[in-house]
Amino acid sequence: MKFTAEHLARMLLESGSRSGPLHRQLSEGIQELIELGELPPEALLPSERALADAMTVSRTTVVTAYRSLCSDGRLIRRQGSGTRVCPPHLRSGERETVSSPMLSGDHSGSAFLSPRLGTVDFSTAALPCLPLVSEVAAGLTRTDYLALGAEHHGYHPRGLPALRESVARWYARVGVPTTAEQILITSGAQQALELITHGCLAPGDGVVAEAPTYRGALEAFRLAHARIQTVPADDHGMVVERLEQLIAQRPPRLVYAQSTVQNPTGTVLADGRRHKLARLAERHPVIVVDDTALSGTLLEGSQPVPLAGLTDSERLLTIGSMSKLYWGGLRIGWIRGNAEVVGRLAQMKGITDLGTSLISQQIAVHLLERVEEAQAARRDQLRAGLDTLSALLGEFLPDWTWSLPRGGPSLWVRTPTSSITNLGHVALRYGVVIAPGTAFGYGGGIDDHTRLPYVLPAPVLRAGIQRLARAWESFTDGARVAPVPVASITT
Ligand SMILES: Cc1ncc(COP(=O)(O)O)c(C=O)c1O
C-alpha cells in the first residue's frame, strides 16, 4: 500500500495537535498512525522531500523523524525501495527490546521476566514483602480454610465477599462511604487497569495521562490502540488546568490520574487540583481513573480525602492495590466505582480468569485489619531507603537533582544529560540497569530523567550508585574509566 505525501499529511493533521520540536511531533504522529493500524505493515511512505513540501516543514525535519522511527524499528528503509512501515516480525527495535537487558528499562514487566544475575537493577521499583504478610499468612487457621471451603465452588469473579466488605469499610473510614457492591477485587492494580481499558476503550479513543506516568498503564492503553495524549505534571501533581484546556479542545474518552502518590514522581495531587479534577468528572463525559496503588506509601501525614470522596460521579473509577503497602506477590487489587459499572467490569473479570485466588484474598482480609501497623512499618523502611539513596547521590553524583517525594519507593531524578537512554547502554557495561525517563512518557521526551528506587538493601544501593557514577564518568568523559567487575555486590 502506497501513501502519497498529501494523504499522509492529511492523516497527520487529523490525528490531532502535539507539542515539542517539529521532528518529534512528526515521528510521534507517524508512530501513532502505525499503532492504530492506519499505516499498515509494509505501507510505503512518501519521500522525505515530498512529505516536507506537503507539510510545509524543512526536509531535515522529515529526515530526522524518519531516522528516529527507523532506529526505533518502526520504519525500514531499503536502497531503491523507499521507506516502509516495518512488518512486526522484522521490528529490530522490538526484538531487541525482547532480548536485550535494556528492555528492563523499556517495559514494566521485563525486570521480572528476565532478571540479570550480577547486575543492580534500578529499572523496577517493586517493594519487598512486609514481614507482617508472612506472619498473617502463617496465622491462617483450619477454621479459615474451612470457611473458604464453605464458599461452594470457590469461584468469585467479584471477589471474596469478606474482602469486598473490608475494602468498603476501609473507604468509609477515610471519608468515602462505600458498599461492597461498589468493589471489584482484581488480581493486582494491573488487572484493574486492563479491565477498565478493555471495558471502556475502543481503538482510536483518546486517553490523557500525565507525563511522566506509570508505564504499565501506558502499555495497557497502547495495546488497546488508544490515542494517548499527555499533560505535564509538577511537584503538585498533574497540571489539571492543562487537562481542562485539552478537554475543552477535544474531550478524551478517559483520563488516567494518580492523585495520591504518583509513580514515578512520588507527588500528591494538590487540594485545589483534586477538587478541579473531581468537577471535571462531573461536568464532562470523560471517564476519570484515579490509580491510587501507591497511596499506602506516604512518607508522612495522613491520606488526603480520595477523589472519590469529592464527587459521586459515576464516571470516576478508583484503583487500589495491596502490592505497595504489603506485597506484590499477593496479587490483590481492586476497583471502586458505581455499582452498576463495577458489575459490568465484574462480568469481564469473570471471562478473564473466573476470580482471584481465595487464599490470597483471605490473607488480605486479615492484613486490612492491621493497616496502620503496615503503614508505620513501610514508612520506616521507605524513609531509611530515601536517606540512604539521597546521601549516596550527594556523594557520587552530586550534579543529579530531584524534588523530595511525598511517598512511594523511588526518586525521580533529573540528570545533566539529555540522553539517559544512551547512558543506560553504558551503565549496562558497568553492571547496572536503569530505566530512562522516556519509559514513563509517551512518544519520547523526558530523556534527561531516570527513576531510582530506594527499596533495595543498603549495600546493593551503594554498589549500584557507585557503578552508575563510574558509568556516568565514562559517559561524560569518553570511556576513560574501566568497568568494575559485575560480580562484586555484597548484600
Ligand atoms: C501506579 C501503579 N498502578 C498499578 C501498578 C500495578 O500494581 P499491582 O502489583 O497491584 O498490579 C503499579 C505497580 O508498580 C503502579 O505503580
Short mmCIF file of C-alpha atoms in Angstrom, two decimals, residues 157 191 195 344-355:
data_model
loop_
_atom_site.label_atom_id
_atom_site.label_comp_id
_atom_site.label_asym_id
_atom_site.label_seq_id
_atom_site.Cartn_x
_atom_site.Cartn_y
_atom_site.Cartn_z
CA PRO A 157 -15.35 -13.14 39.94
CA GLN A 191 -5.57 -6.21 36.10
CA LEU A 195 -10.29 -4.42 32.75
CA ARG A 344 -20.14 -4.82 34.22
CA LEU A 345 -16.41 -4.91 34.89
CA ALA A 346 -17.00 -7.97 37.11
CA GLN A 347 -18.50 -9.77 34.12
CA MET A 348 -15.29 -9.11 32.20
CA LYS A 349 -13.22 -10.26 35.14
CA GLY A 350 -15.26 -13.48 35.13
CA ILE A 351 -14.47 -14.03 31.47
CA THR A 352 -10.79 -13.28 32.06
CA ASP A 353 -9.99 -15.57 34.99
CA LEU A 354 -13.15 -16.53 36.95
CA GLY A 355 -11.80 -14.73 40.00
#
